[in-house]
Amino acid sequence: MLKRVDRYFIAGLLIIVPLFLSVYIFYVLFRFVDGILGNFIDSYFQRTFGFYVPGIGLILFLVGIIFVGFISSHVLGKRFHNFLGRTVTRFPLLRYIYPLIKQAFEFLFSGDQLAFKKAVLVEYPCKGTWSIGFITNESFHEAREKTRQELLNVFIPLAPNPVSGFIALVPHKEVIQLDISIQEAMKLIISAGLINPHMPARPATKE
């Protein structure tokens, strides 16, 4: 009886805790983003009309993002991005923070991770220890000439942040190609190994 209660309790935790944390994080982000413009707009609505609309700041924030994206894509284009990059790099602290954040968002939202050719296994950082990497290209000519080997450029990401990592030039014969997709390999890395590719659902145990 106690074993059954323990199993039900754990099963409940596995459902309630992720759901609660997801809702809580969404709520915190909602309050934060809505507060950026909402504090000014809500006070204006309150003074003028006697009421305010919850979430109006978030809506205007999203509309502003879409508008800036439209302008930069269709009107200003690359000149705007280049100008913004040059301007930001003039500030001592922003010149280090902005490129990292920009790179992370481009990696997550622009689909650059799909440019990886294949998920692979390589012996890294030492023999007998395997790491997941992604083939990005063939190695450059000088490296192949001086090592006299067919090398592959393999990006080895760090968990749980796949934006940063290492570039290793690995002999082609020492690279083991995996049959999993890039997305499945990314899930494994971001989850720090908690989510295995093709992880089957656990069958229900019978009493």
Tab-separated table of C-alpha atoms in Angstrom:
chain	number	residue	atom	x	y	z
A	1	MET	CA	0.000	0.000	0.000
A	2	LEU	CA	2.770	2.438	0.949
A	3	LYS	CA	4.698	1.608	-2.223
A	4	ARG	CA	1.633	2.405	-4.274
A	5	VAL	CA	1.148	5.731	-2.470
A	6	ASP	CA	4.821	6.592	-3.005
A	7	ARG	CA	4.520	5.827	-6.706
A	8	TYR	CA	1.395	7.961	-7.023
A	9	PHE	CA	3.098	10.778	-5.122
A	10	ILE	CA	6.123	10.732	-7.435
A	11	ALA	CA	3.867	10.534	-10.502
A	12	GLY	CA	1.966	13.564	-9.201
A	13	LEU	CA	5.189	15.472	-8.619
A	14	LEU	CA	6.356	14.767	-12.152
A	15	ILE	CA	3.178	16.398	-13.445
A	16	ILE	CA	2.596	19.205	-10.936
A	17	VAL	CA	6.151	20.550	-10.451
A	18	PRO	CA	7.030	21.114	-14.158
A	19	LEU	CA	3.577	22.595	-14.759
A	20	PHE	CA	3.830	24.885	-11.726
A	21	LEU	CA	7.346	26.043	-12.627
A	22	SER	CA	6.330	26.685	-16.237
A	23	VAL	CA	3.322	28.759	-15.180
A	24	TYR	CA	5.377	30.611	-12.569
A	25	ILE	CA	8.169	31.458	-15.034
A	26	PHE	CA	5.590	32.605	-17.589
A	27	TYR	CA	3.941	34.759	-14.918
A	28	VAL	CA	7.260	36.354	-13.893
A	29	LEU	CA	8.188	37.080	-17.509
A	30	PHE	CA	4.713	38.468	-18.141
A	31	ARG	CA	4.958	40.831	-15.163
A	32	PHE	CA	8.472	41.916	-16.144
A	33	VAL	CA	7.725	42.609	-19.811
A	34	ASP	CA	4.336	44.150	-19.085
A	35	GLY	CA	5.947	46.404	-16.506
A	36	ILE	CA	8.376	47.908	-19.033
A	37	LEU	CA	5.616	49.914	-20.714
A	38	GLY	CA	2.661	49.014	-18.547
A	39	ASN	CA	3.637	51.278	-15.646
A	40	PHE	CA	3.315	54.363	-17.836
A	41	ILE	CA	0.355	53.255	-19.923
A	42	ASP	CA	-1.655	51.895	-16.988
A	43	SER	CA	-1.266	55.151	-15.060
A	44	TYR	CA	-2.378	57.106	-18.141
A	45	PHE	CA	-5.431	54.881	-18.627
A	46	GLN	CA	-6.231	55.119	-14.919
A	47	ARG	CA	-6.103	58.916	-14.921
A	48	THR	CA	-7.932	59.358	-18.243
A	49	PHE	CA	-10.526	56.572	-18.282
A	50	GLY	CA	-10.554	55.390	-14.687
A	51	PHE	CA	-9.405	51.869	-15.496
A	52	TYR	CA	-6.465	50.057	-17.064
A	53	VAL	CA	-6.070	46.937	-19.189
A	54	PRO	CA	-3.748	44.234	-17.769
A	55	GLY	CA	-1.231	43.108	-20.352
A	56	ILE	CA	-1.442	46.208	-22.546
A	57	GLY	CA	2.251	46.858	-21.942
A	58	LEU	CA	3.126	43.347	-23.103
A	59	ILE	CA	1.015	43.743	-26.248
A	60	LEU	CA	2.661	47.057	-27.131
A	61	PHE	CA	6.083	45.576	-26.391
A	62	LEU	CA	5.461	42.711	-28.828
A	63	VAL	CA	4.073	45.076	-31.447
A	64	GLY	CA	7.181	47.224	-31.056
A	65	ILE	CA	9.447	44.216	-31.572
A	66	ILE	CA	7.555	43.227	-34.734
A	67	PHE	CA	7.703	46.814	-36.019
A	68	VAL	CA	11.453	47.086	-35.445
A	69	GLY	CA	11.939	43.705	-37.133
A	70	PHE	CA	9.887	44.848	-40.131
A	71	ILE	CA	11.807	48.111	-40.466
A	72	SER	CA	15.207	46.443	-40.148
A	73	SER	CA	14.295	43.718	-42.645
A	74	HIS	CA	12.543	45.735	-45.364
A	75	VAL	CA	13.691	49.331	-44.992
A	76	LEU	CA	17.062	49.572	-43.313
A	77	GLY	CA	18.404	46.064	-43.845
A	78	LYS	CA	22.047	45.222	-43.279
A	79	ARG	CA	23.080	48.861	-42.998
A	80	PHE	CA	21.051	49.184	-39.809
A	81	HIS	CA	22.611	46.041	-38.308
A	82	ASN	CA	26.107	47.205	-39.213
A	83	PHE	CA	25.465	50.681	-37.822
A	84	LEU	CA	24.032	49.266	-34.597
A	85	GLY	CA	26.980	46.887	-34.217
A	86	ARG	CA	29.524	49.682	-34.710
A	87	THR	CA	27.682	51.968	-32.291
A	88	VAL	CA	27.387	49.380	-29.517
A	89	THR	CA	31.060	48.369	-29.744
A	90	ARG	CA	32.049	51.905	-28.779
A	91	PHE	CA	30.777	51.396	-25.234
A	92	PRO	CA	33.237	49.620	-22.900
A	93	LEU	CA	30.857	47.064	-21.346
A	94	LEU	CA	28.293	46.663	-24.110
A	95	ARG	CA	30.992	45.746	-26.616
A	96	TYR	CA	31.462	42.468	-24.737
A	97	ILE	CA	27.887	41.740	-23.662
A	98	TYR	CA	25.965	42.627	-26.828
A	99	PRO	CA	27.770	40.249	-29.252
A	100	LEU	CA	27.288	37.289	-26.897
A	101	ILE	CA	23.571	37.929	-26.403
A	102	LYS	CA	23.086	38.610	-30.119
A	103	GLN	CA	24.864	35.393	-31.026
A	104	ALA	CA	22.774	33.386	-28.562
A	105	PHE	CA	19.478	34.753	-29.907
A	106	GLU	CA	20.538	34.230	-33.518
A	107	PHE	CA	21.458	30.664	-32.642
A	108	LEU	CA	18.137	29.950	-30.953
A	109	PHE	CA	15.720	31.741	-33.280
A	110	SER	CA	17.287	31.980	-36.729
A	111	GLY	CA	17.675	28.247	-37.316
A	112	ASP	CA	21.477	28.387	-37.538
A	113	GLN	CA	21.715	25.159	-35.589
A	114	LEU	CA	20.230	23.410	-38.622
A	115	ALA	CA	23.383	24.355	-40.564
A	116	PHE	CA	25.159	21.580	-38.671
A	117	LYS	CA	25.619	18.721	-41.090
A	118	LYS	CA	25.515	15.736	-38.721
A	119	ALA	CA	25.489	14.789	-35.051
A	120	VAL	CA	28.542	12.688	-34.216
A	121	LEU	CA	30.515	11.098	-31.402
A	122	VAL	CA	34.163	12.001	-30.886
A	123	GLU	CA	36.621	10.948	-28.211
A	124	TYR	CA	36.927	14.194	-26.280
A	125	PRO	CA	38.454	15.439	-24.008
A	126	CYS	CA	40.455	12.204	-23.680
A	127	LYS	CA	40.565	8.658	-24.987
A	128	GLY	CA	37.696	6.533	-23.720
A	129	THR	CA	35.467	9.571	-23.051
A	130	TRP	CA	32.947	10.355	-25.744
A	131	SER	CA	31.335	13.711	-26.475
A	132	ILE	CA	28.540	14.708	-28.817
A	133	GLY	CA	29.551	17.101	-31.544
A	134	PHE	CA	28.305	18.446	-34.850
A	135	ILE	CA	30.108	18.322	-38.170
A	136	THR	CA	30.274	21.859	-39.506
A	137	ASN	CA	32.606	21.492	-42.463
A	138	GLU	CA	35.702	19.842	-43.827
A	139	SER	CA	38.913	21.157	-42.290
A	140	PHE	CA	40.958	23.811	-44.017
A	141	HIS	CA	43.586	22.830	-46.573
A	142	GLU	CA	46.690	23.616	-44.510
A	143	ALA	CA	45.532	21.438	-41.608
A	144	ARG	CA	44.987	18.477	-43.912
A	145	GLU	CA	48.340	18.989	-45.631
A	146	LYS	CA	50.371	19.225	-42.425
A	147	THR	CA	48.646	16.347	-40.631
A	148	ARG	CA	48.306	14.266	-43.807
A	149	GLN	CA	44.863	13.195	-42.660
A	150	GLU	CA	41.313	13.806	-43.774
A	151	LEU	CA	40.002	16.037	-41.001
A	152	LEU	CA	36.525	17.266	-40.158
A	153	ASN	CA	35.591	20.450	-38.347
A	154	VAL	CA	33.559	19.296	-35.353
A	155	PHE	CA	31.833	21.733	-33.023
A	156	ILE	CA	31.588	20.313	-29.497
A	157	PRO	CA	28.992	22.343	-27.541
A	158	LEU	CA	28.921	22.830	-23.799
A	159	ALA	CA	25.922	21.716	-21.760
A	160	PRO	CA	23.448	23.179	-21.042
A	161	ASN	CA	24.462	26.177	-23.206
A	162	PRO	CA	25.088	24.969	-26.768
A	163	VAL	CA	26.015	28.461	-27.950
A	164	SER	CA	29.521	28.077	-26.538
A	165	GLY	CA	31.861	25.181	-27.086
A	166	PHE	CA	35.019	24.016	-28.817
A	167	ILE	CA	36.131	23.486	-32.389
A	168	ALA	CA	38.053	20.263	-32.872
A	169	LEU	CA	39.691	19.076	-36.073
A	170	VAL	CA	39.086	15.340	-35.879
A	171	PRO	CA	40.308	12.654	-38.323
A	172	HIS	CA	37.432	11.414	-40.445
A	173	LYS	CA	38.036	7.810	-39.436
A	174	GLU	CA	37.716	8.679	-35.728
A	175	VAL	CA	34.329	10.342	-36.084
A	176	ILE	CA	31.297	8.150	-35.411
A	177	GLN	CA	28.179	9.480	-37.108
A	178	LEU	CA	24.901	9.169	-35.219
A	179	ASP	CA	21.483	8.411	-36.678
A	180	ILE	CA	19.733	10.963	-34.465
A	181	SER	CA	18.646	14.375	-35.734
A	182	ILE	CA	20.292	17.679	-34.857
A	183	GLN	CA	17.241	18.606	-32.761
A	184	GLU	CA	17.411	15.402	-30.733
A	185	ALA	CA	21.107	15.893	-30.063
A	186	MET	CA	20.375	19.475	-28.982
A	187	LYS	CA	17.736	18.275	-26.521
A	188	LEU	CA	20.283	15.930	-24.981
A	189	ILE	CA	22.823	18.734	-24.589
A	190	ILE	CA	20.434	21.399	-23.301
A	191	SER	CA	18.904	19.000	-20.772
A	192	ALA	CA	22.423	18.079	-19.558
A	193	GLY	CA	21.814	14.462	-20.460
A	194	LEU	CA	18.398	14.113	-18.833
A	195	ILE	CA	16.528	13.669	-22.117
A	196	ASN	CA	17.927	10.876	-24.249
A	197	PRO	CA	17.095	10.704	-27.967
A	198	HIS	CA	14.284	8.273	-28.794
A	199	MET	CA	13.643	7.783	-25.072
A	200	PRO	CA	10.732	5.313	-24.939
A	201	ALA	CA	7.804	5.895	-22.655
A	202	ARG	CA	7.966	3.894	-19.462
A	203	PRO	CA	5.462	1.052	-19.481
A	204	ALA	CA	2.920	1.081	-16.686
A	205	THR	CA	3.823	-1.389	-13.952
A	206	LYS	CA	1.209	-3.801	-12.830
A	207	GLU	CA	0.547	-4.690	-9.268
